[in-house]
């Protein structure tokens, strides 16, 4: 059991979230409320029935339900309400800064316009006391041509997002499939990230780094299968945005006791803790920290390191980053 002091520290320490899919923050209650508001028919009869379907065997079994849940989002206010609800939970967990993924193709393919998506999410970010920026993710199960069309549609709103990412079904859709669109995003000065090494092999982490030239790896937990890659990630201080509860729910590890986040830290990798899709995986940021610290021999020094890593790996101006790091150190000096 976690001692009370450590639990309080995990809850109260300032932290950044760097891996959250905003569509994955849609709670079943909000899905049903939006379905009713928009006259969308769902395949599930009640909140309980929907929640009961959240028994995943792998990434794809989750994605099928996640895309169905997102079908209730039609109007700008829907995107606003979803994002505002997430930011309120983040604030309660003492998240000071968050970099939010959104999947425009999930919506544009249903006829929702890009401005509706981006303006709704962005406006909620502006109205929150939590510092929040946006990262547009391309769906890797779709073609690179579709990603290019999506990028072009988003460029009129270039000032409203800071980077691009790559998500959805990993195995069979390697990073190099998106070499051209990422090269274009790089020219545009966008930050670059990609999911790699969640279910996919270490080879995908290599191509995310060398072909896409990403600045962070989302998940990346399979890097430990390759000692040379592990050593490289540590040497380059390439951050991994690890999502412990997600990894358990999607059966990347059988049990939290088997999660490798402590091994990553011991290998000197800049690992961070994140929620991924909190409405689907049983918890927001502090739930992730608590579940991880309950299962593994992690203590105060690890908590401080993880809080520092979250800001060190954030896409923030140097002065602002330093301010957050000082805030973490001041917090731990009083513990
Ligand atoms: N989209 C939402 N959550 C995801 C995850 N964990 N992996 C890949 N794509 C996702
Ligand atoms: Zn993810």
Coordinates of C-alpha atoms and ligand atoms in Angstrom, one line a residue:
X1 CA 0.0 0.0 0.0
X2 CA 1.0 3.5 -0.8
X3 CA 1.8 5.6 2.3
X4 CA -0.4 8.7 2.8
X5 CA 2.5 11.1 2.4
X6 CA 3.5 9.7 -1.0
X7 CA -0.1 9.6 -2.2
X8 CA -0.5 13.3 -1.2
X9 CA 2.7 14.2 -2.9
X10 CA 1.6 12.5 -6.2
X11 CA -1.7 14.3 -6.0
X12 CA -0.4 17.7 -5.2
X13 CA 2.9 17.9 -7.1
X14 CA 2.8 20.2 -10.1
X15 CA 2.9 18.1 -13.3
X16 CA 2.5 18.3 -17.1
X17 CA 0.5 15.9 -19.3
X18 CA 2.0 15.2 -22.7
X19 CA -0.1 12.3 -24.0
X20 CA -3.8 12.8 -23.8
X21 CA -6.2 12.1 -26.7
X22 CA -9.0 14.6 -26.2
X23 CA -11.5 12.2 -27.7
X24 CA -10.3 9.6 -25.2
X25 CA -11.5 11.9 -22.4
X26 CA -15.2 11.6 -23.4
X27 CA -16.9 10.0 -20.4
X28 CA -19.9 7.8 -21.1
X29 CA -22.2 10.2 -19.4
X30 CA -21.1 13.0 -21.8
X31 CA -21.3 10.6 -24.8
X32 CA -25.0 10.0 -23.9
X33 CA -25.7 13.7 -23.2
X34 CA -24.2 14.7 -26.6
X35 CA -25.9 11.9 -28.4
X36 CA -29.2 13.1 -27.1
X37 CA -28.4 16.8 -27.8
X38 CA -27.5 15.9 -31.4
X39 CA -30.0 13.2 -32.1
X40 CA -27.2 10.6 -32.7
X41 CA -28.2 6.9 -32.2
X42 CA -25.7 4.9 -30.3
X43 CA -25.2 1.1 -30.4
X44 CA -25.5 0.9 -26.6
X45 CA -28.7 1.4 -24.6
X46 CA -27.2 3.0 -21.5
X47 CA -24.2 4.4 -19.8
X48 CA -23.8 1.1 -17.9
X49 CA -24.0 -0.9 -21.1
X50 CA -21.4 1.3 -22.8
X51 CA -19.0 1.1 -19.8
X52 CA -19.5 -2.7 -19.7
X53 CA -18.1 -2.8 -23.3
X54 CA -14.8 -1.3 -22.1
X55 CA -13.1 -4.7 -21.8
X56 CA -10.2 -4.5 -24.3
X57 CA -7.9 -7.2 -25.5
X58 CA -5.6 -5.1 -27.6
X59 CA -5.3 -1.6 -29.2
X60 CA -7.7 -2.3 -32.1
X61 CA -10.5 -3.6 -29.8
X62 CA -10.2 -0.2 -28.0
X63 CA -10.0 1.9 -31.1
X64 CA -13.3 0.5 -32.5
X65 CA -15.2 1.7 -29.4
X66 CA -13.2 5.0 -29.2
X67 CA -14.2 6.0 -32.7
X68 CA -17.8 5.0 -32.1
X69 CA -17.8 7.2 -29.0
X70 CA -16.5 10.2 -30.9
X71 CA -19.4 10.0 -33.4
X72 CA -21.5 12.2 -31.0
X73 CA -19.3 15.2 -31.6
X74 CA -20.8 17.4 -34.3
X75 CA -20.9 21.1 -33.2
X76 CA -18.2 23.5 -32.0
X77 CA -19.9 23.5 -28.5
X78 CA -19.5 19.7 -28.3
X79 CA -15.7 19.9 -28.8
X80 CA -15.7 22.8 -26.3
X81 CA -17.6 20.9 -23.7
X82 CA -15.4 17.8 -24.1
X83 CA -12.2 19.8 -23.7
X84 CA -13.5 21.9 -20.9
X85 CA -14.5 18.7 -18.9
X86 CA -10.9 17.3 -19.4
X87 CA -9.2 20.5 -18.4
X88 CA -11.3 20.7 -15.2
X89 CA -10.2 17.2 -14.3
X90 CA -6.6 18.1 -15.2
X91 CA -6.7 21.1 -12.9
X92 CA -8.0 19.0 -10.0
X93 CA -5.0 16.8 -10.5
X94 CA -2.6 19.7 -10.4
X95 CA -1.7 19.5 -14.0
X96 CA -0.2 22.9 -14.8
X97 CA 0.5 22.3 -18.5
X98 CA -1.0 19.9 -21.0
X99 CA -0.3 19.2 -24.7
X100 CA -3.6 17.8 -26.1
X101 CA -3.8 15.4 -29.0
X102 CA -6.8 15.6 -31.3
X103 CA -7.7 13.4 -34.3
X104 CA -9.3 15.6 -37.0
X105 CA -9.8 12.8 -39.5
X106 CA -12.2 11.0 -37.0
X107 CA -14.5 14.0 -37.5
X108 CA -13.8 15.4 -41.0
X109 CA -14.6 11.9 -42.4
X110 CA -18.1 12.2 -40.8
X111 CA -18.6 15.6 -42.4
X112 CA -17.5 17.9 -39.5
X113 CA -15.6 20.9 -40.7
X114 CA -12.0 21.5 -39.5
X115 CA -12.9 25.0 -38.1
X116 CA -15.6 23.4 -35.9
X117 CA -13.1 20.9 -34.4
X118 CA -10.2 23.3 -33.9
X119 CA -12.1 26.3 -32.7
X120 CA -14.1 24.3 -30.2
X121 CA -11.1 22.6 -28.6
X122 CA -8.9 25.8 -28.8
X123 CA -11.6 28.0 -27.2
X124 CA -11.9 25.7 -24.2
X125 CA -8.1 25.8 -23.8
X126 CA -8.1 29.6 -23.7
X127 CA -10.9 29.6 -21.1
X128 CA -9.0 27.3 -18.7
X129 CA -6.5 28.3 -16.0
X130 CA -4.4 25.2 -17.1
X131 CA -1.8 26.0 -19.8
X132 CA -2.9 24.0 -22.8
X133 CA -1.6 23.6 -26.4
X134 CA -2.7 21.3 -29.2
X135 CA -1.1 18.6 -31.3
X136 CA -2.9 17.4 -34.4
X137 CA -2.6 13.7 -34.9
X138 CA -2.8 11.9 -38.2
X139 CA -4.5 8.5 -38.2
X140 CA -2.0 6.0 -39.4
X141 CA -4.5 3.4 -40.6
X142 CA -5.4 5.9 -43.3
X143 CA -3.2 6.9 -46.2
X144 CA -0.5 9.5 -46.3
X145 CA -2.5 11.3 -49.0
X146 CA -5.3 11.6 -46.5
X147 CA -2.9 13.0 -43.9
X148 CA -1.7 15.6 -46.4
X149 CA -5.2 16.7 -47.2
X150 CA -5.9 17.0 -43.5
X151 CA -2.7 19.1 -42.9
X152 CA -3.8 21.4 -45.7
X153 CA -7.2 21.8 -44.2
X154 CA -5.7 22.6 -40.9
X155 CA -3.2 25.2 -42.1
X156 CA -5.6 28.1 -42.0
X157 CA -5.5 27.5 -38.2
X158 CA -1.7 27.0 -38.0
X159 CA -1.5 29.4 -35.0
X160 CA -3.8 27.2 -32.9
X161 CA -1.7 24.0 -32.8
X162 CA 2.0 23.6 -32.0
X163 CA 2.7 20.2 -33.5
X164 CA 1.6 17.0 -35.2
X165 CA 1.6 13.4 -34.1
X166 CA 0.7 9.9 -35.4
X167 CA -1.8 7.6 -33.7
X168 CA -4.3 4.8 -34.3
X169 CA -3.5 1.2 -35.4
X170 CA 0.2 0.8 -35.1
X171 CA 1.1 -2.7 -36.3
X172 CA 1.3 -2.7 -40.1
X173 CA 1.4 1.1 -40.3
X174 CA 5.0 2.0 -39.6
X175 CA 6.2 5.6 -39.2
X176 CA 7.9 5.7 -42.6
X177 CA 4.5 5.5 -44.3
X178 CA 4.2 9.2 -43.3
X179 CA 7.7 10.4 -44.2
X180 CA 6.5 13.1 -46.7
X181 CA 3.9 14.6 -44.6
X182 CA 6.2 14.8 -41.5
X183 CA 8.9 16.4 -43.7
X184 CA 6.4 19.0 -44.7
X185 CA 5.4 19.6 -41.1
X186 CA 9.0 20.0 -40.1
X187 CA 9.5 22.7 -42.8
X188 CA 6.5 24.4 -41.3
X189 CA 8.2 24.6 -37.9
X190 CA 5.7 22.2 -36.2
X191 CA 6.8 20.0 -33.3
X192 CA 6.8 16.3 -34.2
X193 CA 5.8 13.3 -32.1
X194 CA 4.6 9.8 -33.0
X195 CA 3.2 6.8 -31.2
X196 CA 5.8 4.0 -31.6
X197 CA 6.7 0.9 -29.7
X198 CA 3.3 0.6 -27.9
X199 CA 2.3 -2.6 -29.7
X200 CA 4.8 -2.1 -32.6
X201 CA 8.4 -3.3 -32.6
X202 CA 11.5 -1.3 -31.7
X203 CA 12.1 -0.9 -35.5
X204 CA 9.2 1.6 -35.5
X205 CA 10.9 3.7 -32.8
X206 CA 14.0 3.8 -35.0
X207 CA 12.1 5.0 -38.0
X208 CA 10.1 7.5 -35.9
X209 CA 13.4 9.0 -34.9
X210 CA 15.4 8.7 -38.1
X211 CA 12.8 9.0 -40.8
X212 CA 10.1 11.3 -39.2
X213 CA 12.6 13.1 -36.9
X214 CA 10.3 13.2 -34.0
X215 CA 11.1 15.1 -30.8
X216 CA 9.3 12.7 -28.4
X217 CA 8.2 9.1 -28.6
X218 CA 4.6 8.3 -27.5
X219 CA 4.6 5.1 -25.4
X220 CA 7.9 3.6 -26.6
X221 CA 7.8 1.0 -23.9
X222 CA 9.0 -1.8 -26.2
X223 CA 12.4 0.0 -26.6
X224 CA 13.8 -2.1 -23.8
X225 CA 13.8 -5.1 -26.1
X226 CA 16.7 -3.5 -27.9
X227 CA 19.7 -2.6 -25.7
X228 CA 21.3 -0.3 -28.4
X229 CA 18.0 1.6 -28.8
X230 CA 17.6 1.9 -25.0
X231 CA 21.1 3.3 -24.7
X232 CA 20.5 5.8 -27.6
X233 CA 17.2 7.1 -26.1
X234 CA 19.0 7.7 -22.8
X235 CA 22.0 9.3 -24.5
X236 CA 19.8 11.6 -26.6
X237 CA 17.5 12.3 -23.6
X238 CA 14.6 11.5 -25.9
X239 CA 11.5 11.6 -23.8
X240 CA 8.9 8.8 -23.8
X241 CA 5.3 9.6 -22.9
X242 CA 4.4 6.5 -21.1
X243 CA 0.7 5.7 -20.2
X244 CA 0.7 3.0 -17.5
X245 CA -3.1 2.4 -17.1
X246 CA -3.5 2.4 -20.8
X247 CA -0.8 -0.3 -21.2
X248 CA -2.6 -2.5 -18.7
X249 CA -6.1 -2.0 -20.2
X250 CA -4.7 -2.8 -23.7
X251 CA -2.7 -5.8 -22.5
X252 CA 0.7 -4.4 -23.3
X253 CA 1.6 -5.7 -19.8
X254 CA -0.5 -8.2 -17.9
X255 CA -0.3 -6.4 -14.6
X256 CA 1.0 -3.1 -13.3
X257 CA 3.6 -5.0 -11.3
X258 CA 5.1 -6.0 -14.7
X259 CA 5.2 -2.5 -16.1
X260 CA 8.6 -1.4 -17.1
X261 CA 8.5 2.3 -16.2
X262 CA 11.0 1.8 -13.3
X263 CA 13.3 -0.1 -15.7
X264 CA 13.1 2.8 -18.1
X265 CA 14.0 5.3 -15.4
X266 CA 16.8 3.0 -14.2
X267 CA 18.1 3.0 -17.8
X268 CA 18.3 6.8 -17.5
X269 CA 15.5 7.4 -20.0
X270 CA 13.3 10.5 -19.7
X271 CA 10.1 8.7 -19.0
X272 CA 6.9 10.6 -18.2
X273 CA 3.5 9.5 -16.8
X274 CA 0.3 10.3 -18.8
X275 CA -3.3 9.2 -19.1
X276 CA -3.7 8.5 -22.9
X277 CA -7.5 8.0 -22.9
X278 CA -8.6 8.5 -19.3
X279 CA -12.3 7.9 -19.8
X280 CA -11.6 4.5 -21.2
X281 CA -8.7 3.3 -19.2
X282 CA -9.8 3.9 -15.6
X283 CA -8.2 7.2 -14.7
X284 CA -6.7 10.6 -15.2
X285 CA -3.2 11.7 -14.3
X286 CA -3.2 11.2 -10.6
X287 CA -4.9 7.8 -11.0
X288 CA -2.0 6.8 -13.3
X289 CA 0.6 8.0 -10.8
X290 CA -1.1 6.2 -7.8
X291 CA -1.6 2.9 -9.7
X292 CA 2.0 2.9 -10.8
X293 CA 3.5 3.8 -7.4
X294 CA 1.2 1.2 -5.7
X295 CA 2.4 -1.6 -7.9
X296 CA 6.1 -0.8 -8.2
X297 CA 8.9 0.1 -5.8
X298 CA 8.8 3.8 -6.6
X299 CA 9.3 6.6 -4.0
X300 CA 9.6 10.3 -3.5
X301 CA 12.8 10.7 -5.6
X302 CA 11.0 9.0 -8.5
X303 CA 8.0 11.2 -8.1
X304 CA 10.2 14.3 -8.3
X305 CA 12.0 12.9 -11.3
X306 CA 8.8 12.1 -13.1
X307 CA 7.4 15.6 -12.4
X308 CA 10.6 17.2 -13.6
X309 CA 10.6 15.0 -16.7
X310 CA 7.1 16.1 -17.6
X311 CA 8.1 19.7 -17.8
X312 CA 11.6 19.0 -19.3
X313 CA 10.0 17.2 -22.2
X314 CA 7.2 19.8 -22.8
X315 CA 7.2 22.0 -25.9
X316 CA 7.5 25.2 -23.9
X317 CA 9.8 28.3 -24.1
X318 CA 13.0 27.8 -22.0
X319 CA 12.1 30.4 -19.4
X320 CA 8.6 29.0 -18.8
X321 CA 10.0 25.5 -18.6
X322 CA 12.6 26.6 -16.0
X323 CA 9.8 28.3 -14.0
X324 CA 7.9 25.0 -13.8
X325 CA 11.0 23.0 -13.0
X326 CA 11.7 25.5 -10.1
X327 CA 8.1 25.1 -9.0
X328 CA 8.6 21.3 -8.8
X329 CA 11.8 21.6 -6.9
X330 CA 10.3 24.1 -4.5
X331 CA 7.4 21.7 -3.9
X332 CA 9.7 18.8 -3.1
X333 CA 11.9 21.0 -0.9
X334 CA 8.9 21.3 1.5
X335 CA 7.9 17.7 1.5
Ligands
LIG1 N1 -5.6 6.8 -30.2 C1 -6.1 7.0 -29.0 N2 -5.4 6.3 -28.1 C2 -4.4 5.6 -28.7 C3 -3.4 4.8 -28.4 N3 -3.2 4.4 -27.1 N4 -2.6 4.3 -29.3 C4 -2.8 4.6 -30.6 N5 -3.8 5.4 -31.0 C5 -4.6 5.9 -30.1
LIG2 ZN1 -2.0 7.5 -27.3

